[in-house]
Structures are given as structure tokens and as C-alpha cells.
């Protein structure tokens, strides 16, 4: 589960036990990802952290292309079911074991309305694990003390994907504190540079983690990362 592909904003796919897990697909309206064709993207499961457009835009199309199951909170899962997508509903603190591993839906401090104004429940993140490893995908969130619950309730993290772009989520300074809370040294940054409000200086961001003895990886869009 250490083979990660970055598709821009917060969109990642991870290969786990022969399954492809896609997170928060937002590609077709991302100018920085215009070299990615969503029709080439494979997914067995699509994990959606919250209802904002920059996290769900391409979920329906990719789910239907691949007959994939959308995993999200109850409100979002139900919304996709009405669009005739397969879904699995979770809610905060709950976990379910799929054929690739266990997924726990954990707290995020953020909002979550769906693009048509429907209730998107409360925003969350995911911790995913099996006998090969464990990682945390934070979704959009502020720094929150709830992150300290993750090392108390989940296996030791091998890496974590955290938002670092500021303005709508925590910035890299707070994300470096989050790395302490979750007891993880290897952080992959997301939710940066997509548009003006979240542009960051890469070297300054990496320095903030360096000083704490942590590594910040800033992937380029379309690249595979071997962690
Ligand atoms: Ni959001
Ligand atoms: Mn977002």
C-alpha cells in the first residue's frame, strides 16, 4: 500500500491488495491536471472525505466507468446512491473491513455541503489499514486535537496525506503539528497550488517539517510516489 499516484488537489490513488482505492476525485475542472484523462483512471473504491466540489467532481463518472463503490459518510453515500452509484455509508468513529483492508472514518474540522445544496453530513478523513500497513488521509481539515486519537485507536501510521495549502484548511505550519499529533514522520502534502488562495512556497513548507525531523513530500501531478 505504499504505491501512491497523485492527480492534483486532494486526488490520490493507492494500490492495495490488487484493488485500486481512489480518494477525492477532482480532475476534470483542475487546469493544473489537464493532462490527466479521467477515463483512464481505474478505481475499485472511491473514498470521499466530504461534499465539496473540489473533492467529488469526478466521483460519479469514475465510479460508473469502473463499477466502483463510493465510501463516504451516510449523507454523501446516500446522495450517490440516488445517482445509481454503488456506495458504502460510514459515520465518524465507525470502521468497516473491505476486501482490501479496514477503513475508519475519522473527524475533520471543516464544512460539507454538496454541490446542489444537499446536506453533505460532517466532513471527515480516513484511516486505512491491513496486515501490510496503515495510512491516514485527512481530507480538508483544520489542525484538531482529535488527531491525537488516531495513534491511540489505529495501527501505527506509515505515512499520512495532509492538507497544507492554508485558507480553506490548515497550512503547512499547523500540518507539521498535526504530524506530531498523529505520530507520523512521513507526510504527503495535498490541497496546495490548485488556485490562488492556496499557493505555497514549497521550500518554506518543507523547512517547517524538516525542523521537526519530519519529511514533507510535495508530489507533482500525474506522478507515482513510492513511499
Ligand atoms: Ni472542502
Ligand atoms: Mn477542498
Coordinates of N, CA and C and ligand atoms in Angstrom, one line a residue:
X1 N 0.8 -1.2 0.0 CA 0.0 0.0 0.0 C 0.8 1.3 0.0
X2 N 2.1 1.1 -0.5 CA 3.0 2.3 -0.4 C 3.1 2.9 -1.8
X3 N 2.3 2.5 -2.8 CA 2.4 3.0 -4.1 C 1.2 4.0 -4.4
X4 N 1.6 5.3 -4.4 CA 0.6 6.3 -4.5 C 0.7 7.1 -5.8
X5 N -0.4 7.4 -6.4 CA -0.4 8.3 -7.6 C -1.2 9.5 -7.2
X6 N -0.6 10.7 -7.5 CA -1.2 12.0 -7.2 C -1.8 12.6 -8.5
X7 N -3.1 13.0 -8.4 CA -3.8 13.5 -9.6 C -4.2 15.0 -9.4
X8 N -3.6 15.7 -8.4 CA -3.9 17.1 -8.2 C -4.9 17.3 -7.0
X9 N -4.8 18.5 -6.4 CA -5.7 18.9 -5.3 C -5.6 17.9 -4.2
X10 N -6.6 17.1 -3.9 CA -6.6 16.0 -2.9 C -6.8 14.6 -3.5
X11 N -6.6 14.5 -4.8 CA -6.9 13.3 -5.5 C -5.7 12.4 -5.6
X12 N -5.8 11.2 -4.9 CA -4.8 10.2 -4.9 C -5.4 8.8 -5.2
X13 N -4.6 7.9 -5.8 CA -5.0 6.5 -5.8 C -3.9 5.7 -5.2
X14 N -4.3 4.7 -4.5 CA -3.4 3.7 -3.8 C -3.8 2.3 -4.2
X15 N -2.7 1.5 -4.6 CA -3.0 0.1 -4.9 C -2.9 -0.7 -3.6
X16 N -3.9 -1.4 -3.2 CA -3.9 -2.2 -2.0 C -4.5 -3.6 -2.3
X17 N -3.6 -4.6 -2.1 CA -4.0 -6.0 -2.3 C -4.8 -6.2 -3.6
X18 N -4.2 -5.6 -4.7 CA -4.8 -5.8 -6.0 C -6.0 -4.9 -6.3
X19 N -6.4 -4.1 -5.4 CA -7.5 -3.2 -5.6 C -7.0 -1.7 -5.7
X20 N -7.7 -0.9 -6.5 CA -7.3 0.5 -6.6 C -8.3 1.3 -5.8
X21 N -7.7 2.1 -4.8 CA -8.5 2.9 -4.0 C -8.3 4.4 -4.4
X22 N -9.3 5.1 -4.8 CA -9.1 6.5 -5.3 C -9.7 7.4 -4.2
X23 N -9.0 8.5 -3.9 CA -9.5 9.4 -2.9 C -9.9 10.8 -3.6
X24 N -11.0 11.3 -3.2 CA -11.5 12.7 -3.5 C -11.2 13.1 -5.0
X25 N -11.8 12.5 -5.9 CA -11.5 12.8 -7.3 C -12.0 14.2 -7.8
X26 N -11.1 15.0 -8.1 CA -11.3 16.4 -8.7 C -10.2 16.6 -9.7
X27 N -10.5 16.3 -11.0 CA -9.5 16.3 -12.0 C -10.0 17.2 -13.2
X28 N -11.2 16.9 -13.7 CA -11.6 17.5 -15.0 C -11.7 19.0 -15.0
X29 N -11.9 19.6 -13.8 CA -12.0 21.1 -13.8 C -10.7 21.7 -13.2
X30 N -9.7 20.9 -13.0 CA -8.4 21.4 -12.4 C -7.5 21.6 -13.6
X31 N -7.3 22.9 -13.9 CA -6.4 23.3 -15.0 C -5.0 22.7 -14.9
X32 N -4.6 22.6 -13.6 CA -3.2 22.0 -13.4 C -3.1 20.5 -13.7
X33 N -4.3 19.9 -13.9 CA -4.4 18.4 -14.1 C -4.9 18.2 -15.5
X34 N -4.8 19.1 -16.4 CA -5.5 18.9 -17.7 C -4.8 17.9 -18.6
X35 N -3.7 17.4 -18.2 CA -3.0 16.3 -18.9 C -3.5 14.9 -18.4
X36 N -4.5 14.9 -17.5 CA -5.0 13.6 -17.0 C -6.4 13.4 -17.6
X37 N -6.6 12.3 -18.2 CA -7.9 11.9 -18.7 C -8.6 11.0 -17.7
X38 N -9.8 11.5 -17.2 CA -10.4 10.7 -16.1 C -10.9 9.3 -16.6
X39 N -11.0 9.2 -18.0 CA -11.5 7.9 -18.5 C -10.4 6.8 -18.4
X40 N -9.1 7.3 -18.1 CA -8.1 6.3 -18.0 C -7.9 5.9 -16.5
X41 N -8.6 6.5 -15.6 CA -8.4 6.2 -14.2 C -9.2 5.0 -13.7
X42 N -8.5 4.1 -13.1 CA -9.1 2.9 -12.6 C -9.5 3.1 -11.1
X43 N -10.5 2.5 -10.7 CA -10.9 2.5 -9.3 C -11.8 1.3 -8.9
X44 N -11.5 0.7 -7.8 CA -12.5 -0.3 -7.3 C -13.3 0.3 -6.2
X45 N -12.7 1.3 -5.5 CA -13.4 2.0 -4.4 C -13.0 3.5 -4.5
X46 N -14.0 4.4 -4.3 CA -13.7 5.8 -4.3 C -14.1 6.3 -2.9
X47 N -13.1 6.8 -2.1 CA -13.3 7.3 -0.8 C -13.4 8.8 -0.9
X48 N -14.6 9.3 -0.4 CA -14.9 10.7 -0.5 C -15.0 11.3 0.9
X49 N -14.1 12.3 1.2 CA -14.0 12.8 2.6 C -15.1 13.8 3.0
X50 N -15.6 14.6 2.0 CA -16.7 15.5 2.3 C -17.3 16.0 1.0
X51 N -18.3 16.8 1.0 CA -19.2 17.1 -0.1 C -18.7 18.2 -1.1
X52 N -17.6 18.9 -0.8 CA -17.2 20.0 -1.6 C -16.8 19.5 -3.0
X53 N -17.1 20.4 -4.0 CA -16.9 20.1 -5.4 C -15.4 19.7 -5.7
X54 N -14.5 20.3 -5.0 CA -13.1 20.0 -5.3 C -12.6 18.7 -4.7
X55 N -13.7 17.9 -4.2 CA -13.4 16.5 -3.7 C -14.2 15.5 -4.3
X56 N -15.3 15.9 -5.0 CA -16.3 14.9 -5.5 C -16.6 15.0 -7.0
X57 N -16.0 16.1 -7.7 CA -16.5 16.4 -9.0 C -16.5 15.2 -10.0
X58 N -15.5 14.4 -10.0 CA -15.4 13.3 -10.9 C -15.8 11.9 -10.3
X59 N -16.3 11.9 -9.1 CA -16.6 10.6 -8.5 C -17.6 9.8 -9.2
X60 N -18.7 10.5 -9.6 CA -19.8 9.7 -10.3 C -19.3 9.1 -11.6
X61 N -18.6 9.9 -12.4 CA -18.2 9.4 -13.7 C -17.2 8.3 -13.6
X62 N -16.2 8.4 -12.6 CA -15.2 7.4 -12.5 C -15.9 6.1 -11.8
X63 N -16.8 6.3 -10.9 CA -17.5 5.2 -10.3 C -18.2 4.4 -11.4
X64 N -18.9 5.1 -12.3 CA -19.7 4.4 -13.3 C -18.8 3.8 -14.3
X65 N -17.7 4.4 -14.7 CA -16.8 3.8 -15.6 C -16.2 2.5 -15.1
X66 N -16.1 2.4 -13.8 CA -15.4 1.2 -13.2 C -16.2 0.3 -12.3
X67 N -17.5 0.6 -12.2 CA -18.4 -0.1 -11.3 C -17.9 -0.1 -9.9
X68 N -17.3 1.1 -9.5 CA -16.6 1.2 -8.2 C -17.7 1.6 -7.1
X69 N -17.3 1.3 -5.9 CA -18.1 1.6 -4.7 C -17.6 2.9 -4.1
X70 N -18.5 3.8 -3.9 CA -18.2 5.1 -3.2 C -18.4 4.9 -1.7
X71 N -17.3 5.2 -1.0 CA -17.3 5.1 0.5 C -17.2 6.5 1.1
X72 N -18.2 6.9 1.9 CA -18.2 8.2 2.4 C -19.1 8.2 3.7
X73 N -19.4 9.4 4.2 CA -20.4 9.5 5.3 C -21.8 9.1 4.8
X74 N -22.7 8.9 5.7 CA -24.0 8.4 5.3 C -24.7 9.4 4.3
X75 N -24.6 10.7 4.6 CA -25.4 11.6 3.7 C -24.8 11.6 2.3
X76 N -23.5 11.6 2.1 CA -22.9 11.6 0.8 C -23.1 10.3 0.1
X77 N -23.0 9.2 0.9 CA -23.2 7.8 0.3 C -24.6 7.7 -0.3
X78 N -25.6 8.2 0.5 CA -27.0 8.2 0.1 C -27.2 9.0 -1.2
X79 N -26.6 10.2 -1.2 CA -26.7 11.1 -2.4 C -26.2 10.4 -3.6
X80 N -25.1 9.7 -3.5 CA -24.5 9.0 -4.7 C -25.4 7.8 -5.1
X81 N -26.0 7.2 -4.1 CA -26.9 6.1 -4.4 C -28.1 6.5 -5.2
X82 N -28.6 7.7 -5.0 CA -29.7 8.3 -5.8 C -29.2 8.5 -7.2
X83 N -27.9 8.6 -7.5 CA -27.4 8.7 -8.8 C -27.0 7.4 -9.4
X84 N -27.5 6.3 -8.7 CA -27.3 5.0 -9.1 C -25.8 4.5 -9.1
X85 N -25.1 5.0 -8.1 CA -23.7 4.6 -7.9 C -23.8 3.6 -6.7
X86 N -22.9 2.6 -6.7 CA -22.8 1.7 -5.5 C -22.1 2.5 -4.4
X87 N -22.6 2.3 -3.2 CA -21.9 3.0 -2.1 C -21.9 2.2 -0.8
X88 N -21.0 2.7 0.1 CA -21.0 2.1 1.5 C -21.0 3.3 2.4
X89 N -22.0 3.4 3.3 CA -22.0 4.6 4.2 C -21.3 4.3 5.5
X90 N -20.5 5.3 6.0 CA -19.9 5.2 7.3 C -20.3 6.5 8.0
X91 N -20.0 6.5 9.3 CA -20.0 7.8 10.0 C -18.9 7.9 11.0
X92 N -18.7 9.0 11.6 CA -17.5 9.3 12.4 C -17.3 8.2 13.5
X93 N -16.1 7.7 13.6 CA -15.7 6.7 14.6 C -16.0 5.3 14.2
X94 N -16.7 5.2 13.0 CA -17.0 3.8 12.6 C -16.0 3.3 11.6
X95 N -15.8 2.0 11.6 CA -14.9 1.3 10.6 C -15.6 0.1 10.0
X96 N -15.1 -0.2 8.8 CA -15.6 -1.4 8.1 C -14.5 -2.1 7.4
X97 N -14.5 -3.4 7.4 CA -13.4 -4.1 6.7 C -13.9 -4.6 5.4
X98 N -13.2 -4.0 4.3 CA -13.5 -4.4 2.9 C -12.5 -5.5 2.5
X99 N -12.5 -5.8 1.2 CA -11.6 -6.9 0.8 C -10.2 -6.5 0.7
X100 N -9.9 -5.2 0.8 CA -8.5 -4.7 0.7 C -8.0 -4.3 2.1
X101 N -8.9 -4.1 3.1 CA -8.4 -3.7 4.4 C -9.6 -2.9 5.1
X102 N -9.2 -2.4 6.3 CA -10.2 -1.7 7.1 C -10.1 -0.2 6.9
X103 N -11.3 0.4 6.9 CA -11.4 1.8 6.7 C -12.1 2.4 7.9
X104 N -11.5 3.4 8.5 CA -12.2 4.1 9.6 C -12.4 5.5 9.2
X105 N -13.6 6.0 9.5 CA -14.0 7.4 9.2 C -13.7 8.2 10.4
X106 N -12.8 9.2 10.3 CA -12.4 10.0 11.5 C -12.7 11.4 11.3
X107 N -12.7 12.2 12.4 CA -13.1 13.6 12.4 C -12.2 14.5 11.5
X108 N -12.9 15.4 10.9 CA -12.2 16.6 10.3 C -12.9 17.8 10.8
X109 N -12.2 18.9 10.9 CA -12.9 20.2 11.3 C -13.0 21.0 10.0
X110 N -14.2 21.0 9.4 CA -14.4 21.5 8.1 C -15.9 21.5 7.8
X111 N -16.4 22.1 6.7 CA -17.8 22.0 6.3 C -18.0 21.0 5.2
X112 N -19.3 20.7 4.8 CA -19.5 19.6 3.9 C -20.9 19.7 3.2
X113 N -21.2 20.8 2.5 CA -22.4 20.9 1.7 C -22.1 20.3 0.3
X114 N -23.1 19.6 -0.3 CA -22.9 19.0 -1.6 C -23.2 20.1 -2.7
X115 N -22.7 19.9 -3.9 CA -22.8 21.0 -4.9 C -24.2 21.4 -5.2
X116 N -25.3 20.6 -5.1 CA -26.6 21.0 -5.3 C -27.3 21.6 -4.1
X117 N -26.5 21.8 -3.0 CA -27.1 22.3 -1.8 C -27.6 21.3 -0.8
X118 N -27.5 20.0 -1.2 CA -27.9 18.9 -0.3 C -27.0 18.9 0.9
X119 N -27.5 18.3 2.0 CA -26.7 18.1 3.3 C -25.6 17.1 3.0
X120 N -24.4 17.5 3.1 CA -23.2 16.6 3.0 C -22.7 16.0 4.3
X121 N -23.6 16.0 5.3 CA -23.1 15.4 6.6 C -22.0 16.3 7.2
X122 N -21.1 15.6 8.0 CA -20.0 16.3 8.5 C -18.7 15.8 7.9
X123 N -17.8 16.7 7.6 CA -16.6 16.3 6.9 C -15.7 15.4 7.7
X124 N -15.0 14.5 7.1 CA -14.2 13.5 7.7 C -12.9 13.2 7.0
X125 N -12.1 12.3 7.6 CA -10.9 11.8 6.9 C -11.0 10.3 7.1
X126 N -10.0 9.6 6.5 CA -10.0 8.1 6.6 C -8.7 7.6 7.1
X127 N -8.7 6.6 7.9 CA -7.5 5.8 8.2 C -7.7 4.4 7.6
X128 N -6.8 4.0 6.8 CA -6.9 2.7 6.1 C -5.8 1.8 6.5
X129 N -6.1 0.5 6.9 CA -5.0 -0.4 7.2 C -5.4 -1.8 6.9
X130 N -4.3 -2.6 6.8 CA -4.4 -4.1 6.7 C -3.1 -4.6 7.3
X131 N -2.8 -5.9 7.0 CA -1.6 -6.5 7.6 C -0.3 -6.0 6.9
X132 N -0.5 -5.2 5.8 CA 0.7 -4.6 5.1 C 1.1 -3.2 5.6
X133 N 0.2 -2.5 6.3 CA 0.5 -1.2 6.7 C -0.7 -0.4 7.0
X134 N -0.5 0.9 7.2 CA -1.6 1.8 7.7 C -1.3 3.3 7.3
X135 N -2.3 4.0 6.7 CA -2.1 5.4 6.4 C -3.3 6.2 6.7
X136 N -3.2 7.5 6.8 CA -4.2 8.4 7.1 C -4.4 9.4 6.0
X137 N -5.6 9.6 5.5 CA -5.9 10.6 4.5 C -6.9 11.6 5.2
X138 N -6.4 12.8 5.5 CA -7.1 13.7 6.4 C -8.3 14.4 5.8
X139 N -8.4 14.4 4.4 CA -9.4 15.3 3.8 C -9.1 16.7 4.0
X140 N -10.1 17.6 4.0 CA -9.9 19.0 4.4 C -10.1 19.2 5.8
X141 N -9.2 19.7 6.5 CA -9.4 19.9 8.0 C -8.5 21.0 8.5
X142 N -8.9 21.5 9.6 CA -8.0 22.3 10.5 C -7.2 21.4 11.3
X143 N -6.2 21.9 11.9 CA -5.5 21.2 13.0 C -6.5 21.0 14.1
X144 N -6.6 19.7 14.6 CA -7.5 19.5 15.7 C -6.9 18.5 16.7
X145 N -7.2 18.7 17.9 CA -6.7 17.7 19.0 C -7.2 16.3 18.7
X146 N -8.4 16.2 18.0 CA -8.9 14.8 17.8 C -7.9 14.0 17.0
X147 N -6.9 14.6 16.3 CA -5.9 13.8 15.6 C -5.1 12.9 16.5
X148 N -5.0 13.4 17.8 CA -4.3 12.6 18.8 C -4.9 11.2 19.1
X149 N -6.2 11.1 18.7 CA -6.9 9.8 18.9 C -6.4 8.8 17.9
X150 N -5.9 9.2 16.8 CA -5.5 8.2 15.7 C -4.5 7.2 16.2
X151 N -3.3 7.7 16.8 CA -2.4 6.7 17.3 C -2.9 5.9 18.4
X152 N -3.9 6.4 19.1 CA -4.5 5.6 20.3 C -5.4 4.5 19.8
X153 N -6.0 4.7 18.6 CA -7.1 3.8 18.2 C -6.8 3.0 16.9
X154 N -5.7 3.4 16.2 CA -5.4 2.7 14.9 C -4.0 2.2 14.9
X155 N -3.6 1.3 14.0 CA -2.3 0.9 13.9 C -1.3 2.0 13.7
X156 N 0.0 1.8 13.9 CA 1.0 2.8 13.6 C 1.0 3.3 12.2
X157 N 1.0 4.6 11.9 CA 0.9 5.1 10.6 C 2.2 5.0 9.9
X158 N 2.2 4.5 8.6 CA 3.4 4.5 7.8 C 3.6 5.8 7.1
X159 N 2.5 6.5 6.7 CA 2.5 7.8 6.1 C 1.1 8.4 6.3
X160 N 1.1 9.7 6.0 CA -0.2 10.4 6.1 C -0.3 11.5 5.0
X161 N -1.5 11.7 4.5 CA -1.7 12.7 3.4 C -2.5 13.8 4.1
X162 N -1.9 15.0 4.2 CA -2.4 16.1 5.0 C -2.6 17.3 4.1
X163 N -3.7 18.1 4.2 CA -3.8 19.4 3.5 C -2.8 20.4 4.1
X164 N -2.2 21.2 3.2 CA -1.1 22.1 3.7 C -1.3 23.5 3.1
X165 N -2.3 23.7 2.3 CA -2.4 25.0 1.5 C -3.0 26.2 2.2
X166 N -3.4 26.0 3.4 CA -4.0 27.2 4.2 C -5.3 27.7 3.6
X167 N -5.8 28.8 4.1 CA -7.0 29.5 3.7 C -8.3 28.6 4.0
X168 N -8.4 27.5 3.3 CA -9.6 26.6 3.5 C -9.3 25.5 4.4
X169 N -8.1 25.2 4.7 CA -7.7 24.1 5.6 C -6.5 24.6 6.4
X170 N -5.9 23.7 7.2 CA -4.7 24.1 7.9 C -3.6 24.4 6.9
X171 N -2.7 25.3 7.2 CA -1.5 25.5 6.4 C -0.4 24.5 6.9
X172 N 0.8 24.7 6.2 CA 1.8 23.7 6.5 C 2.4 23.8 7.9
X173 N 2.3 25.0 8.5 CA 2.8 25.1 9.9 C 2.0 24.3 10.8
X174 N 0.6 24.4 10.7 CA -0.3 23.6 11.5 C -0.2 22.1 11.1
X175 N 0.0 21.8 9.9 CA 0.2 20.4 9.4 C 1.4 19.8 10.0
X176 N 2.4 20.6 10.3 CA 3.6 20.0 10.9 C 3.4 19.6 12.4
X177 N 2.4 20.4 13.0 CA 2.0 20.0 14.4 C 1.1 18.7 14.3
X178 N 0.3 18.7 13.3 CA -0.6 17.5 13.1 C 0.3 16.3 13.0
X179 N 1.4 16.4 12.3 CA 2.3 15.2 12.1 C 2.7 14.7 13.5
X180 N 3.0 15.6 14.4 CA 3.3 15.2 15.8 C 2.1 14.5 16.4
X181 N 0.9 15.1 16.3 CA -0.3 14.5 16.9 C -0.5 13.1 16.5
X182 N -0.3 12.9 15.2 CA -0.6 11.5 14.6 C 0.6 10.6 14.7
X183 N 1.7 11.1 15.2 CA 2.9 10.3 15.4 C 3.4 9.7 14.1
X184 N 3.6 10.6 13.1 CA 4.0 10.1 11.8 C 5.0 11.0 11.2
X185 N 6.1 10.4 10.7 CA 7.2 11.2 10.2 C 7.2 11.5 8.7
X186 N 6.4 10.8 8.0 CA 6.3 10.9 6.5 C 5.0 11.4 6.1
X187 N 5.0 12.7 5.6 CA 3.8 13.4 5.3 C 3.8 13.7 3.8
X188 N 2.7 13.4 3.1 CA 2.5 13.8 1.7 C 1.5 15.0 1.8
X189 N 1.9 16.1 1.2 CA 1.1 17.3 1.2 C 0.1 17.2 0.1
X190 N -1.1 17.8 0.3 CA -2.1 18.0 -0.7 C -2.9 19.3 -0.5
X191 N -3.8 19.6 -1.4 CA -4.7 20.8 -1.3 C -3.8 22.1 -1.3
X192 N -2.8 22.1 -2.2 CA -2.0 23.3 -2.4 C -1.8 23.6 -3.9
X193 N -1.6 24.9 -4.2 CA -1.2 25.3 -5.5 C -2.3 25.2 -6.6
X194 N -3.5 24.7 -6.3 CA -4.5 24.5 -7.3 C -5.1 25.8 -7.8
X195 N -5.3 26.7 -6.9 CA -5.7 28.1 -7.3 C -5.1 29.1 -6.3
X196 N -5.3 30.4 -6.6 CA -4.6 31.4 -5.9 C -4.6 31.4 -4.3
X197 N -5.7 31.1 -3.7 CA -5.8 31.2 -2.3 C -4.9 30.1 -1.6
X198 N -4.5 29.1 -2.3 CA -3.8 28.0 -1.6 C -2.4 27.8 -2.2
X199 N -1.9 28.8 -2.9 CA -0.5 28.7 -3.4 C 0.5 28.8 -2.3
X200 N 1.5 27.9 -2.3 CA 2.5 27.9 -1.2 C 3.9 28.0 -1.8
X201 N 4.9 28.4 -0.9 CA 6.3 28.3 -1.3 C 6.8 26.9 -0.8
X202 N 7.2 26.1 -1.8 CA 7.5 24.7 -1.5 C 8.6 24.5 -0.5
X203 N 9.7 25.3 -0.7 CA 10.9 25.2 0.2 C 10.6 25.6 1.6
X204 N 9.8 26.7 1.8 CA 9.4 27.1 3.2 C 8.6 26.0 3.8
X205 N 7.6 25.4 3.1 CA 6.8 24.4 3.6 C 7.6 23.2 4.1
X206 N 8.6 22.7 3.2 CA 9.4 21.6 3.5 C 10.3 21.9 4.8
X207 N 10.8 23.1 4.9 CA 11.6 23.5 6.0 C 10.8 23.4 7.3
X208 N 9.5 23.7 7.3 CA 8.7 23.7 8.5 C 8.7 22.2 9.1
X209 N 8.7 21.3 8.2 CA 8.7 19.9 8.6 C 10.1 19.4 8.9
X210 N 11.1 19.8 8.1 CA 12.5 19.5 8.4 C 12.9 19.8 9.8
X211 N 12.5 21.0 10.3 CA 12.9 21.5 11.6 C 12.3 20.6 12.7
X212 N 11.3 19.8 12.4 CA 10.7 18.9 13.4 C 11.1 17.5 13.2
X213 N 12.1 17.3 12.3 CA 12.6 16.0 12.0 C 11.6 15.1 11.2
X214 N 10.7 15.8 10.4 CA 9.7 15.2 9.6 C 10.0 15.4 8.1
X215 N 9.4 14.6 7.3 CA 9.6 14.7 5.9 C 8.3 15.2 5.3
X216 N 8.3 16.2 4.4 CA 7.1 16.6 3.7 C 7.4 16.4 2.2
X217 N 6.6 15.5 1.6 CA 6.7 15.2 0.2 C 5.6 16.0 -0.6
X218 N 6.1 16.7 -1.6 CA 5.1 17.5 -2.4 C 5.1 16.9 -3.8
X219 N 4.1 16.0 -4.1 CA 4.1 15.3 -5.3 C 3.8 16.2 -6.5
X220 N 4.2 15.9 -7.7 CA 3.8 16.6 -8.9 C 2.6 15.8 -9.5
X221 N 1.8 16.5 -10.2 CA 0.5 15.9 -10.7 C 0.8 14.9 -11.8
X222 N 0.3 13.7 -11.6 CA 0.4 12.6 -12.5 C 1.6 11.7 -12.1
X223 N 2.3 12.0 -11.0 CA 3.5 11.2 -10.7 C 3.1 10.1 -9.7
X224 N 3.9 9.1 -9.8 CA 3.7 8.0 -8.8 C 4.8 8.2 -7.7
X225 N 4.4 8.0 -6.5 CA 5.3 8.1 -5.3 C 5.5 6.8 -4.7
X226 N 6.7 6.3 -4.5 CA 7.0 5.1 -3.8 C 7.4 5.5 -2.4
X227 N 6.6 5.2 -1.4 CA 6.9 5.7 0.0 C 7.8 4.7 0.7
Ligands
LIG1 NI1 -13.6 21.4 1.4
LIG2 MN1 -11.2 21.3 -0.6

